[in-house]
Coordinates of C-alpha atoms in Angstrom, one line a residue:
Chain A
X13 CA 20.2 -20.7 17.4
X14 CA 17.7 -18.2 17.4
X15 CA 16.9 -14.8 15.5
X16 CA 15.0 -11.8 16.1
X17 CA 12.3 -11.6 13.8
X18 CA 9.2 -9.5 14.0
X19 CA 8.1 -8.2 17.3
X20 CA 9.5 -12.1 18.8
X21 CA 11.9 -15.0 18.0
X22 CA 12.2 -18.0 15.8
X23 CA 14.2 -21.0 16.2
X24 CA 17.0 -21.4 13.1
X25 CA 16.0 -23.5 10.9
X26 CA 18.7 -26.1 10.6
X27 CA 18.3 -26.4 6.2
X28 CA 18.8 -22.7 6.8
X29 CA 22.8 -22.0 5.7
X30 CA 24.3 -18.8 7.1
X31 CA 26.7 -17.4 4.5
X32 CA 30.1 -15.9 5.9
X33 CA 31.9 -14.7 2.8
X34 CA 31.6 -13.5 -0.7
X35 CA 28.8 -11.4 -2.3
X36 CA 26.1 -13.8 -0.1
X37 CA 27.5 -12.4 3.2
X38 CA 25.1 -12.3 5.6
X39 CA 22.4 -13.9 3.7
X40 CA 21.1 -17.5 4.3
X41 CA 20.2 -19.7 1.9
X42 CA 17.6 -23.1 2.1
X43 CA 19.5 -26.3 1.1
X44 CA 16.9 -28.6 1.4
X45 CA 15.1 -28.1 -1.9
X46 CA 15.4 -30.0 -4.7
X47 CA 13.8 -28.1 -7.5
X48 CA 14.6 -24.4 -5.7
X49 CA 18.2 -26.0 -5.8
X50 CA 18.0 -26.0 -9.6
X51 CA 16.1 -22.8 -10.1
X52 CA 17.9 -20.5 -7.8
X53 CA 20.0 -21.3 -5.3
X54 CA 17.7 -18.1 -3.4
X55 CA 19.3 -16.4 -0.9
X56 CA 17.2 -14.9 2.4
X57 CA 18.1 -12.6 5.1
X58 CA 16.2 -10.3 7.7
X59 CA 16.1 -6.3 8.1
X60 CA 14.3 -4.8 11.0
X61 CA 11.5 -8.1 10.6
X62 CA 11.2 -7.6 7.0
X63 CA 11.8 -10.7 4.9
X64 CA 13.8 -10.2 2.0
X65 CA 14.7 -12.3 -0.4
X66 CA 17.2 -12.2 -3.2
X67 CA 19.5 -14.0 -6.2
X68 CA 21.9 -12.7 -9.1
X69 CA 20.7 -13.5 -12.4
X70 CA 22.8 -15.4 -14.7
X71 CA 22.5 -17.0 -18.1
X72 CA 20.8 -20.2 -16.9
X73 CA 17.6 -18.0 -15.2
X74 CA 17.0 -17.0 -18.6
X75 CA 14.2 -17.8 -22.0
X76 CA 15.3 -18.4 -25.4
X77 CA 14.9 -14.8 -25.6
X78 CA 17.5 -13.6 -23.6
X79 CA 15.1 -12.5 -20.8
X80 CA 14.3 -14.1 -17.3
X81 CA 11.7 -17.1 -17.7
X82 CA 8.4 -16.1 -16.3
X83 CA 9.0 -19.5 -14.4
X84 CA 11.9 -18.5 -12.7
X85 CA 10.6 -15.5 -11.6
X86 CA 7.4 -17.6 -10.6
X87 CA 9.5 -19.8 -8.7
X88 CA 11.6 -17.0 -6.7
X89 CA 8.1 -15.3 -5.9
X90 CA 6.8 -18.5 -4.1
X91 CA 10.5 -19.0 -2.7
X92 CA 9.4 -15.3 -1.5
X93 CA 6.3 -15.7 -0.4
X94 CA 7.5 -18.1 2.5
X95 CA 10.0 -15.4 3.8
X96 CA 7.8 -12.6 3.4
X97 CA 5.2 -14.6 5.8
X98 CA 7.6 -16.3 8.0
X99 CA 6.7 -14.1 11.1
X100 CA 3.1 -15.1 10.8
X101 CA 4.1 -19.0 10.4
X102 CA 4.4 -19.5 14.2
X103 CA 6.4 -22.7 14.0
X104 CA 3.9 -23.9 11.5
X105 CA 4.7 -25.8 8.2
X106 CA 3.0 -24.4 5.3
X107 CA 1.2 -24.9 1.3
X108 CA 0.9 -22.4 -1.2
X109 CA -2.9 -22.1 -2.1
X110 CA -2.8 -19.4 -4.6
X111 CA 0.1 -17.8 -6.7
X112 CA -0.5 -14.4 -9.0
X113 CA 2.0 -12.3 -11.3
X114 CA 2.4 -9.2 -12.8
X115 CA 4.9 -9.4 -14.7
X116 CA 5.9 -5.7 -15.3
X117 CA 9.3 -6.0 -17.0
X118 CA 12.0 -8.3 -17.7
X119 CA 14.8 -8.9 -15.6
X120 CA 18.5 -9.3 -17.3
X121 CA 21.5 -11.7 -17.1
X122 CA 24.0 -9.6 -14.5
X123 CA 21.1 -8.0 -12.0
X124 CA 20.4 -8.0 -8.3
X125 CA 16.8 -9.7 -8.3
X126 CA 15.4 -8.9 -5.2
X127 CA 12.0 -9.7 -3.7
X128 CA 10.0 -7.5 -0.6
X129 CA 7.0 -7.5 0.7
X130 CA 3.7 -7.4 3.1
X131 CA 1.8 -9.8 5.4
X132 CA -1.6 -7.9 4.4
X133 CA -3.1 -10.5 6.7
X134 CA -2.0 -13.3 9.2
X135 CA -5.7 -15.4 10.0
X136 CA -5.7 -18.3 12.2
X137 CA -4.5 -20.8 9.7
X138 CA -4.3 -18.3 6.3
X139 CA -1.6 -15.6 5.5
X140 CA -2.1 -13.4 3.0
X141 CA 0.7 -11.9 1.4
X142 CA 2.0 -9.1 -1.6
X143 CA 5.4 -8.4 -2.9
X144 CA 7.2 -7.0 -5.5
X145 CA 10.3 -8.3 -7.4
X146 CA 13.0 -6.0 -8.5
X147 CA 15.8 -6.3 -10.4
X148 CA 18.4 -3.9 -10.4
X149 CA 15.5 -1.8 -8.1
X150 CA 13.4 -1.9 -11.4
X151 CA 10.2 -3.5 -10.5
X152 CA 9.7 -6.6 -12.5
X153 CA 7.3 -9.0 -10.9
X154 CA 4.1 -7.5 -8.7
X155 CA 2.2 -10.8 -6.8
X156 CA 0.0 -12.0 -4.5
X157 CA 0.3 -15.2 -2.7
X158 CA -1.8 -17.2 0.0
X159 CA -0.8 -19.8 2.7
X160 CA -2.3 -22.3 4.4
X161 CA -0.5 -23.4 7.5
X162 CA -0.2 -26.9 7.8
X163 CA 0.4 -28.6 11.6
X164 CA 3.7 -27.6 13.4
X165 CA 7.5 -28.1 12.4
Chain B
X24 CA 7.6 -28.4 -42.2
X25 CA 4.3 -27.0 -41.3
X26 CA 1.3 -29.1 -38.8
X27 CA -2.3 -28.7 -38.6
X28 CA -3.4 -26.3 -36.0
X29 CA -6.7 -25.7 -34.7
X30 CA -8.3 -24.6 -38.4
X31 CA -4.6 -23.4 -40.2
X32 CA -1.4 -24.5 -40.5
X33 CA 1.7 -23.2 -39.2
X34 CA 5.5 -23.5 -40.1
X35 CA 7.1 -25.8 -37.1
X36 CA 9.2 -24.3 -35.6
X37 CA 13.2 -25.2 -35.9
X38 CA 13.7 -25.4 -31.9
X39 CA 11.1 -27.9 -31.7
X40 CA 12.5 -31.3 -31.9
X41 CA 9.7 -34.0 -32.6
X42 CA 10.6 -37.3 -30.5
X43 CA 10.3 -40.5 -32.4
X44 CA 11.0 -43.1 -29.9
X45 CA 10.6 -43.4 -26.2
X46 CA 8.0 -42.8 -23.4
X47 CA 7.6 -39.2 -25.6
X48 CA 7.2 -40.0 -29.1
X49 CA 5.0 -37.8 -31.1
X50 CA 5.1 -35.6 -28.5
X51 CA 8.0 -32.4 -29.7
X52 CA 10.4 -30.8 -27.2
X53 CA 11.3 -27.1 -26.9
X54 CA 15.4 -27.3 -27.1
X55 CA 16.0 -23.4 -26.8
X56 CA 15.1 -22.2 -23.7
X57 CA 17.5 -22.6 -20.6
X58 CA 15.5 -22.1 -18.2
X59 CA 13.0 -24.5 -19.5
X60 CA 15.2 -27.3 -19.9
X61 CA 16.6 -27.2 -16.2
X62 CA 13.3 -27.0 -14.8
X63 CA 11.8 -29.5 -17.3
X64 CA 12.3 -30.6 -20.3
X65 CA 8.5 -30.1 -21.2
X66 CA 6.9 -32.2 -24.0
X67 CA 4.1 -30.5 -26.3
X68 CA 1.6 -32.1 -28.9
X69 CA -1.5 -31.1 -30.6
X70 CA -4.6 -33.2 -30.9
X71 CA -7.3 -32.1 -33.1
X72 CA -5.6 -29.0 -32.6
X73 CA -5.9 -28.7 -28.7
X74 CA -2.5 -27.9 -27.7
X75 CA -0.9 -30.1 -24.7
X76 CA 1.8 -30.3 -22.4
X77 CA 3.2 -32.8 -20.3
X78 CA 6.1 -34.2 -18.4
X79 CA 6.7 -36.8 -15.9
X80 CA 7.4 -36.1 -12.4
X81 CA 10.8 -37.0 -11.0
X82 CA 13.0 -36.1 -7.6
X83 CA 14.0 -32.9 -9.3
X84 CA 11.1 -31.3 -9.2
X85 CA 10.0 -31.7 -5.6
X86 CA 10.2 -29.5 -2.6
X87 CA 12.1 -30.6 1.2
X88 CA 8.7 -32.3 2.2
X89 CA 8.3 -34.8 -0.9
X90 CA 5.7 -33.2 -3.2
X91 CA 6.1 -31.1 -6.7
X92 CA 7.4 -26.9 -5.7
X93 CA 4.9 -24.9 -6.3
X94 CA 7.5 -22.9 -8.3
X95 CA 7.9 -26.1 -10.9
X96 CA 4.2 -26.3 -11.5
X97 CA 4.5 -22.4 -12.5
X98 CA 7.0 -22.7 -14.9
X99 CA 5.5 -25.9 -16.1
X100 CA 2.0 -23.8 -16.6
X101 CA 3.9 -20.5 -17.9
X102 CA 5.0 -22.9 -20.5
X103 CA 1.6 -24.7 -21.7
X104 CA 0.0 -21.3 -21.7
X105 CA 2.3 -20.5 -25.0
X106 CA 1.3 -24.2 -26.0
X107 CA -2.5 -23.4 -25.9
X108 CA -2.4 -20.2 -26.9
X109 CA -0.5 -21.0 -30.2
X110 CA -3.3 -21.4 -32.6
X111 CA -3.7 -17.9 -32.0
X112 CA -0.4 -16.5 -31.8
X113 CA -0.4 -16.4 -36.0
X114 CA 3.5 -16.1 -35.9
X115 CA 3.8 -12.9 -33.2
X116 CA 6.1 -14.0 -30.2
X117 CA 4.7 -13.0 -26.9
X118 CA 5.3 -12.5 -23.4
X119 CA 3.5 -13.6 -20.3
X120 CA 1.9 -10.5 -18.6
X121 CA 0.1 -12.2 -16.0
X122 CA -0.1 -15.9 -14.7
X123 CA -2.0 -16.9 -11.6
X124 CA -2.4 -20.3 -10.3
X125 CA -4.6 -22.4 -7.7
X126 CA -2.7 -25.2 -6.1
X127 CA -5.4 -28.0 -5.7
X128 CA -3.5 -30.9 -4.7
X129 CA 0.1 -32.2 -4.7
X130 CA 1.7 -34.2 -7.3
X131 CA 4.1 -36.9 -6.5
X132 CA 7.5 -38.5 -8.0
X133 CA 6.4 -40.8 -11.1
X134 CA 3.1 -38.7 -11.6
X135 CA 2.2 -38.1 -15.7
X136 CA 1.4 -34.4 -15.3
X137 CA -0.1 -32.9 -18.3
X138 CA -2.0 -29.7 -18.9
X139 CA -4.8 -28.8 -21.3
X140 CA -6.6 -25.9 -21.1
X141 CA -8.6 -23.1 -24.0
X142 CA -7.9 -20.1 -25.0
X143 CA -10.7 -17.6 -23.7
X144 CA -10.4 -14.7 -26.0
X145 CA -8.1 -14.1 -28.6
X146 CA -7.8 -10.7 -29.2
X147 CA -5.9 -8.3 -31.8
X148 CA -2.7 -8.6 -29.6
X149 CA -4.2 -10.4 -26.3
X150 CA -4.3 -13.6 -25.8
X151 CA -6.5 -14.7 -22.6
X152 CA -6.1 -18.4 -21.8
X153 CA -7.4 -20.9 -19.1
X154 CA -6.0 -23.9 -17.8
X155 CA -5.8 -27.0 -16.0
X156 CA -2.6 -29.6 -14.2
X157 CA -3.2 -32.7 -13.7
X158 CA -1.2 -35.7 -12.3
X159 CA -2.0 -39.3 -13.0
X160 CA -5.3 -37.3 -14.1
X161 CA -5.8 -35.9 -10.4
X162 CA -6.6 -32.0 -10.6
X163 CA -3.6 -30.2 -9.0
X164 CA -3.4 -26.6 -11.1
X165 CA -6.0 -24.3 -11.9
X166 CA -4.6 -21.3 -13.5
X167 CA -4.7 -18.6 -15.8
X168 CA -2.9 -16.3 -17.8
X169 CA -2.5 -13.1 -20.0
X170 CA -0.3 -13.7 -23.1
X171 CA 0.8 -10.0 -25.0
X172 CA 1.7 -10.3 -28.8
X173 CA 4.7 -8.6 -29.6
X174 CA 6.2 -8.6 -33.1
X175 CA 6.5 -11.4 -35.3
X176 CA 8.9 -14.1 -36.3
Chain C
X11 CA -10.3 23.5 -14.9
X12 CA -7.4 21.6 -14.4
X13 CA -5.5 19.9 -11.6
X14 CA -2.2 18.9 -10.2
X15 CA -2.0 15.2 -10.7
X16 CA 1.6 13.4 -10.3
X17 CA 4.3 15.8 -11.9
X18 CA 1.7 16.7 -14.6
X19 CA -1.2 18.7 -15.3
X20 CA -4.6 16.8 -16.9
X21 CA -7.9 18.7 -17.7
X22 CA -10.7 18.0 -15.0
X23 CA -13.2 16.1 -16.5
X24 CA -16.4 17.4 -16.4
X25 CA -18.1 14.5 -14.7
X26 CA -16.3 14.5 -11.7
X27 CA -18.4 16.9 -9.4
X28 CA -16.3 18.5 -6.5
X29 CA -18.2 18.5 -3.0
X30 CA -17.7 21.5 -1.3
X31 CA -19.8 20.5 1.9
X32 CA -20.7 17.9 4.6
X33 CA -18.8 14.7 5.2
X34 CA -17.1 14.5 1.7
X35 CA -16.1 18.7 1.1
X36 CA -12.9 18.7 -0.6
X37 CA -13.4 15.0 -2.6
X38 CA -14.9 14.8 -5.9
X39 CA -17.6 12.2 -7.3
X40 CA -18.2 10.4 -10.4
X41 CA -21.7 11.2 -11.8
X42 CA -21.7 9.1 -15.2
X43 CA -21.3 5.9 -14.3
X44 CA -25.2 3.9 -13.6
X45 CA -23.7 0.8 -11.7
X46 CA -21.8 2.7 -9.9
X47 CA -24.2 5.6 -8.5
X48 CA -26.1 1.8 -7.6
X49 CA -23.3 0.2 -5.9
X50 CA -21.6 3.5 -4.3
X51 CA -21.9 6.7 -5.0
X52 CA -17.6 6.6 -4.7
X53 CA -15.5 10.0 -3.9
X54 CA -11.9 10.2 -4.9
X55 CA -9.2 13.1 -4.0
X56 CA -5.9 13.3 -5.0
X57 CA -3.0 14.0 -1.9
X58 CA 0.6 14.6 -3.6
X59 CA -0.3 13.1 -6.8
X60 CA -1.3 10.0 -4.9
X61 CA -5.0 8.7 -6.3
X62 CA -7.2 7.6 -3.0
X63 CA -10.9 6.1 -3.6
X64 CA -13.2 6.3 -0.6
X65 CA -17.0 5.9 0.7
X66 CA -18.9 5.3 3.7
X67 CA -20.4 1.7 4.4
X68 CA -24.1 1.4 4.4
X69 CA -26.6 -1.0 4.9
X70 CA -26.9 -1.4 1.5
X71 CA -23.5 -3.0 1.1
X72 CA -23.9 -5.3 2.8
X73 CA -24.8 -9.2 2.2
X74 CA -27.2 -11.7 4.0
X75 CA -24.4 -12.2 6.9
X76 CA -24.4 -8.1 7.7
X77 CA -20.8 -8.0 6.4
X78 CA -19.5 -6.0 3.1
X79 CA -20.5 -8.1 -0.3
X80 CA -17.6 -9.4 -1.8
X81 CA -19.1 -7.8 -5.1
X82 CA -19.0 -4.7 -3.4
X83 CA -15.7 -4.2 -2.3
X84 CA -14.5 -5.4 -6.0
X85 CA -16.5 -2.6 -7.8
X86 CA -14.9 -0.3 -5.7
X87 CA -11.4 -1.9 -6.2
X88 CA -12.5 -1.3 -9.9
X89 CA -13.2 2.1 -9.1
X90 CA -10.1 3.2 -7.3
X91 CA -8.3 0.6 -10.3
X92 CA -8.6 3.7 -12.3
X93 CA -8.4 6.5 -9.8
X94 CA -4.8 5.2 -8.9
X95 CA -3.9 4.6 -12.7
X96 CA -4.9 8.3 -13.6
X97 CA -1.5 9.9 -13.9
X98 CA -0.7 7.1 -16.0
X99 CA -3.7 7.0 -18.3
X100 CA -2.7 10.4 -20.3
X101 CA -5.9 11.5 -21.3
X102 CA -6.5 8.0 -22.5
X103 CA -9.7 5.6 -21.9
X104 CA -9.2 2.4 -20.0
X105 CA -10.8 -0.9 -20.0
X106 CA -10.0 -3.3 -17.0
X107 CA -8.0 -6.3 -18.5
X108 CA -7.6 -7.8 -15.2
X109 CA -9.3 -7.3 -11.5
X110 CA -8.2 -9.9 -8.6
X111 CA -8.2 -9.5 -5.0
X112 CA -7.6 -11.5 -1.7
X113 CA -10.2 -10.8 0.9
X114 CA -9.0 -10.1 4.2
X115 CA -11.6 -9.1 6.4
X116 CA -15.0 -8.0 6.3
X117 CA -16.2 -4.5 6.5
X118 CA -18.8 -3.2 9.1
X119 CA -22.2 -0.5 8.7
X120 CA -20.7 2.7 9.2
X121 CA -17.2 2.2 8.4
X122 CA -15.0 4.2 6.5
X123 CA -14.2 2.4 3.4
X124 CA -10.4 3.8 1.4
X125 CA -8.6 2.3 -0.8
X126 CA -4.9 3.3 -1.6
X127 CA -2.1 1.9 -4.3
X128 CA 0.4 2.4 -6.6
X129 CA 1.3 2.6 -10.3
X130 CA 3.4 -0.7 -10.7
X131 CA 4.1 -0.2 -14.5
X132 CA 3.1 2.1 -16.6
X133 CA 3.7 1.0 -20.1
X134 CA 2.4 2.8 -23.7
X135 CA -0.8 0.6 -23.9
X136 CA -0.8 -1.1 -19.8
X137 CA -0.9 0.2 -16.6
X138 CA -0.4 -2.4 -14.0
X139 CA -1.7 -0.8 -10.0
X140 CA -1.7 -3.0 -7.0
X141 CA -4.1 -1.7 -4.0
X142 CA -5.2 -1.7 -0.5
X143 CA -8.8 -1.2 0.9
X144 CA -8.9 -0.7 4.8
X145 CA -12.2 0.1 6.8
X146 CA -11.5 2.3 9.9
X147 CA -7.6 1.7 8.8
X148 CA -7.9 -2.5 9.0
X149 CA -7.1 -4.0 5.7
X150 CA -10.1 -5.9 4.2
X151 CA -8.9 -6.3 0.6
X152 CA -5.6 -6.7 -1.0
X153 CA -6.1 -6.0 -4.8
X154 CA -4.2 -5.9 -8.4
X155 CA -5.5 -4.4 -11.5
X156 CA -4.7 -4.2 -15.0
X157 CA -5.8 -1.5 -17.6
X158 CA -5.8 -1.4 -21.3
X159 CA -5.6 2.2 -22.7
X160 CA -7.9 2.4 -25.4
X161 CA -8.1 5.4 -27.7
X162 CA -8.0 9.4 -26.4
X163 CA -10.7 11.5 -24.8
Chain D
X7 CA -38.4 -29.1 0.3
X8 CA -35.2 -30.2 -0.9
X9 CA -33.6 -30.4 -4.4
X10 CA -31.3 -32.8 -6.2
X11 CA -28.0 -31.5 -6.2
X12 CA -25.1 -33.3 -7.6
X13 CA -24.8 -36.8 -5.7
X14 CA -27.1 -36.0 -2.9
X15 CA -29.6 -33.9 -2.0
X16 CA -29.6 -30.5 0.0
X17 CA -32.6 -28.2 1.8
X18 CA -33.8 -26.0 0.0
X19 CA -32.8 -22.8 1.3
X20 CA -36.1 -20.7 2.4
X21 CA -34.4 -17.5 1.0
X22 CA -34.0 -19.0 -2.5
X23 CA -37.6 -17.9 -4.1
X24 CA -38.7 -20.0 -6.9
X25 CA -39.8 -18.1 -10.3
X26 CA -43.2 -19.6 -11.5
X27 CA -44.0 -17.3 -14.2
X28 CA -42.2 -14.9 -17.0
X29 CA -38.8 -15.1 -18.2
X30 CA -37.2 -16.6 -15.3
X31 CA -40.0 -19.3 -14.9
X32 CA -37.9 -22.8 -13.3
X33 CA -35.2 -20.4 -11.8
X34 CA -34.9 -19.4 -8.0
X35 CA -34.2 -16.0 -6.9
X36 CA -32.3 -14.6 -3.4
X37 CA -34.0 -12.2 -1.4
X38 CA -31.9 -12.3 2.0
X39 CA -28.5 -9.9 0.2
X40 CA -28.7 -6.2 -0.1
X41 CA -26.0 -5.4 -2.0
X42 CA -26.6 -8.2 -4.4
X43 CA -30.5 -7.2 -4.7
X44 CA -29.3 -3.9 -6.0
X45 CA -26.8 -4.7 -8.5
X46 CA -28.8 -7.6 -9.5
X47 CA -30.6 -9.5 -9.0
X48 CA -29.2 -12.9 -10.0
X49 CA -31.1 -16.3 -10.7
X50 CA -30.0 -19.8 -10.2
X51 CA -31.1 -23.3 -11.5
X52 CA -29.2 -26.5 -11.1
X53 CA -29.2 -28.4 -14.6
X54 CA -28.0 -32.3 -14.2
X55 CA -26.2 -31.1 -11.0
X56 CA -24.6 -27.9 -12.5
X57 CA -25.5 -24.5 -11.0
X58 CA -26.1 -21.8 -13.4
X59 CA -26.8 -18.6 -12.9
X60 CA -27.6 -15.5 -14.7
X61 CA -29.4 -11.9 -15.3
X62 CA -30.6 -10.1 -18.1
X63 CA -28.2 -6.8 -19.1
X64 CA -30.4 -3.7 -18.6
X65 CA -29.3 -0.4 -18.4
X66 CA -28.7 0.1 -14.9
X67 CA -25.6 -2.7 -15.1
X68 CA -23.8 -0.3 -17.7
X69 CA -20.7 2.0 -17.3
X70 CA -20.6 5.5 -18.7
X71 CA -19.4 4.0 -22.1
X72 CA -22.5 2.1 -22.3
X73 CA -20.7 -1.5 -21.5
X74 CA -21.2 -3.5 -18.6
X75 CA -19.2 -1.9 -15.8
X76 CA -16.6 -4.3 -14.6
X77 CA -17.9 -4.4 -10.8
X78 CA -20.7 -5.6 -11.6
X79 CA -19.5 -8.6 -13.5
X80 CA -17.3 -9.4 -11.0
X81 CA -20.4 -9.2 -8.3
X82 CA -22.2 -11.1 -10.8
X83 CA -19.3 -13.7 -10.5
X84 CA -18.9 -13.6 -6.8
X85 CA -22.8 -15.2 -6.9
X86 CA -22.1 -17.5 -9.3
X87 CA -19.1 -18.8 -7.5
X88 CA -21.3 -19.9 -4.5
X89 CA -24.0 -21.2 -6.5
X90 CA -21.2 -23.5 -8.7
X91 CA -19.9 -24.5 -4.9
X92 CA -22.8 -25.5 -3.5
X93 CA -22.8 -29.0 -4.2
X94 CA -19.3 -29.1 -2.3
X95 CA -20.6 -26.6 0.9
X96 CA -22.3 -29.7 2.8
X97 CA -24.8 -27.4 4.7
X98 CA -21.8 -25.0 5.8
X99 CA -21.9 -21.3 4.9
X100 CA -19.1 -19.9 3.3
X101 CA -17.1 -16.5 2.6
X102 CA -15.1 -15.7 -0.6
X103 CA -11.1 -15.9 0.0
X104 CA -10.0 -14.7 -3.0
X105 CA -11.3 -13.6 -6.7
X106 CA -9.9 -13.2 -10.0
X107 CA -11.3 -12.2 -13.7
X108 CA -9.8 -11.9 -17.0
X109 CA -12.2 -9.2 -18.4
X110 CA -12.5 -10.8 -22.1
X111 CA -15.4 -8.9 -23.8
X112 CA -18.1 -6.0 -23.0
X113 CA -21.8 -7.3 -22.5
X114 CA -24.7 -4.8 -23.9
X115 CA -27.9 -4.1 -22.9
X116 CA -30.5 -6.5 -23.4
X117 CA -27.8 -9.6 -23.7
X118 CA -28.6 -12.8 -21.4
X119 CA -25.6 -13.3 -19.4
X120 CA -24.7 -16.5 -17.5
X121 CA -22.1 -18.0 -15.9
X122 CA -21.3 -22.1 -15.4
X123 CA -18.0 -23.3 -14.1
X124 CA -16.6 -26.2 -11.9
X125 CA -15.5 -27.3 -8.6
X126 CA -12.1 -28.0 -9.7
X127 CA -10.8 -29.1 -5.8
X128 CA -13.8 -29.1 -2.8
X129 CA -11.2 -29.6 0.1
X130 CA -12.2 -29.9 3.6
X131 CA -12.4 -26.4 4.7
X132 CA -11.6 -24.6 1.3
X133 CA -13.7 -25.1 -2.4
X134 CA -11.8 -24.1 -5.9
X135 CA -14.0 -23.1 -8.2
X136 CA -12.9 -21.5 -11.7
X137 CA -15.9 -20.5 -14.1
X138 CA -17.1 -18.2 -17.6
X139 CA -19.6 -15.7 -18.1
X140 CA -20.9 -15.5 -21.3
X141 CA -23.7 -12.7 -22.7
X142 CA -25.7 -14.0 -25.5
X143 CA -23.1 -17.2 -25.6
X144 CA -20.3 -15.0 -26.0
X145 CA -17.2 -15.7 -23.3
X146 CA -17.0 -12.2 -21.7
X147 CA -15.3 -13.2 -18.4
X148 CA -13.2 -15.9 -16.9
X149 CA -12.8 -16.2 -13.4
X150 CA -11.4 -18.0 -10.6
X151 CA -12.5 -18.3 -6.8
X152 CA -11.4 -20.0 -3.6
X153 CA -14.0 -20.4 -0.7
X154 CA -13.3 -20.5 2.9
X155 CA -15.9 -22.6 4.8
X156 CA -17.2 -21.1 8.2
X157 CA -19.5 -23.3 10.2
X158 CA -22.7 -24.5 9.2
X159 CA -26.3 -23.6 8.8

């Protein structure tokens, strides 16, 4: 099964779950990762080519202070940072070289964390990409991520 | 119950549970923080008052393709920042405000991944620190990161 | 003399010299600042509260390989750091805590150099702004910035 | 005329200009960069394999608040991350991918500053390097640099 994304297609990726009911409707989410398992699950869908990429806080996400562990938020970025640049991957695998945060505010147990973003570059085998994370559309997280494609699925 | 850090002391902290028998003893473990302790547990000790972290790599924290998420070695470096930057935290809490991170090499299921690292600058409510993952002693983070006093305990 | 910045008035500081002919009429430039007359000289205007940094690429900008020095584009990234922080800053100082940036693509003799962004937090003693320089309107470096107020004019 | 560097041993580039006489007697000097000529200019030595580089403050580095203006640190760092890489660049020539300062102190006029650091991954195509600029021994800046290798000489 294919999907329209950017100006061309991409094949389904099979790990890729469609979700039919509930809040999730609509949105996919990877079931192939062990730690991303435990840390989210994150949930992916695209608008228009944009990736976007999303969870709902909740008790677990969250520091000994009551606020979401930079970690987590860490985790979901780099979680984003694949969707964000999946246009660019052309069938190609890929390893996070760099990771960088802002972090601009806390997020809270209850909100809509939600992650867009840019391709500022797509380079023979490095994407470059920025986002922001938001929760409850208050930013939270600005960063800065760069791939390096490795070989082809 | 207070331990020698760097040229003070300072009161241990009640959430810090000092292991006396195992792979960890002498090492302490942070009990309080949820996120922490699904992604982790992380172990901390200080020697000659250099503050370390470590943990030992299992299935949990891998990604699909069989090496450590880039998300886990995050969280793992979010939390050793705090750890090195304790000798100057003199009782203030603090947040993360910024954490970036160079992924230099994979680390694998069994790996003993520890990080050390110095604080740069320790200013009046700044604390700039520098850092450095290894696995089995094999480079795999370089990172950095921006710790903001707030408050005290 | 003061100007329209964001939803706010702030007095025009007395270094910043409007141009009111040739290529740059209608931007103003910084005349303080030694590096900076050496590096640039750098012209900013402000379009609906929006700060944008901008100059014209010579051969003196350039590095051994006839492409825009890396050091270059970053003192300008510094430059517009601030320019795009100014409704923020509130008459305050600033000191850059933080300046990182992805490089993208080089920039060419004769090119026209601009750099846009936004305000991504603006707390009481942080502003955190995340940029984009183009030349010609192609993105050569993806930036973010962080700046520590630090006293009042 | 080649030099001991690292392990092995690389030609001397005809561009590097060795200092005989005055302050910078043992240290080399490059003539071929524009940019770098201006805001500089920077010197090099290897000690024991290490590359080092550095530049007396003088007044022409300075901000309008009389502290060393940010962009040129970080063009000061961009240098210093190729000479720290160059025992990892076999021959190739290379262009800066991404880089990243904590801003920890201001350097004054008249200071020495410096800046050692360490290859901490030299992959095939890409180098990490992470490094510390100090003026008069005092940490002022800690930075962090990838390098994308582009053909060779």
């Amino acid at each position: 099964m294919s999907e329209q994304i950017g100006t061309g297609e991409m094949e389904r990726d099979s790990r890729l779950q469609l979700i039919t009911q509930g809040e999730w409707a609509g949105w996919s989410m990877w079931r192939s990762d062990a730690f991303e398992q435990r840390a989210g699950p994150f949930y992916e869908k695209f608008e228009g080519g944009e990736g976007i990429t999303a969870f709902r806080a909740g008790q677990e996400h969250m520091n000994g202070g009551g606020f979401m562990h930079g970690g987590c938020l860490m985790t979901f970025a780099d979680s984003a940072l694949f969707t964000i640049a999946r246009p660019a991957m052309e069938g190609s695998f890929g390893v996070t070289m760099n990771l960088s945060g802002d972090f601009l505010d806390s997020a809270r147990v209850g909100e809509f964390v939600e992650a867009r973003g840019q391709i500022t570059r797509a380079a023979k085998s490095i994407v470059f990409v920025r986002g922001l994370v938001t929760a409850d559309d208050r930013p939270v997280l600005s960063f800065t991520g760069i791939i390096k494609k490795v070989g082809r699925r």
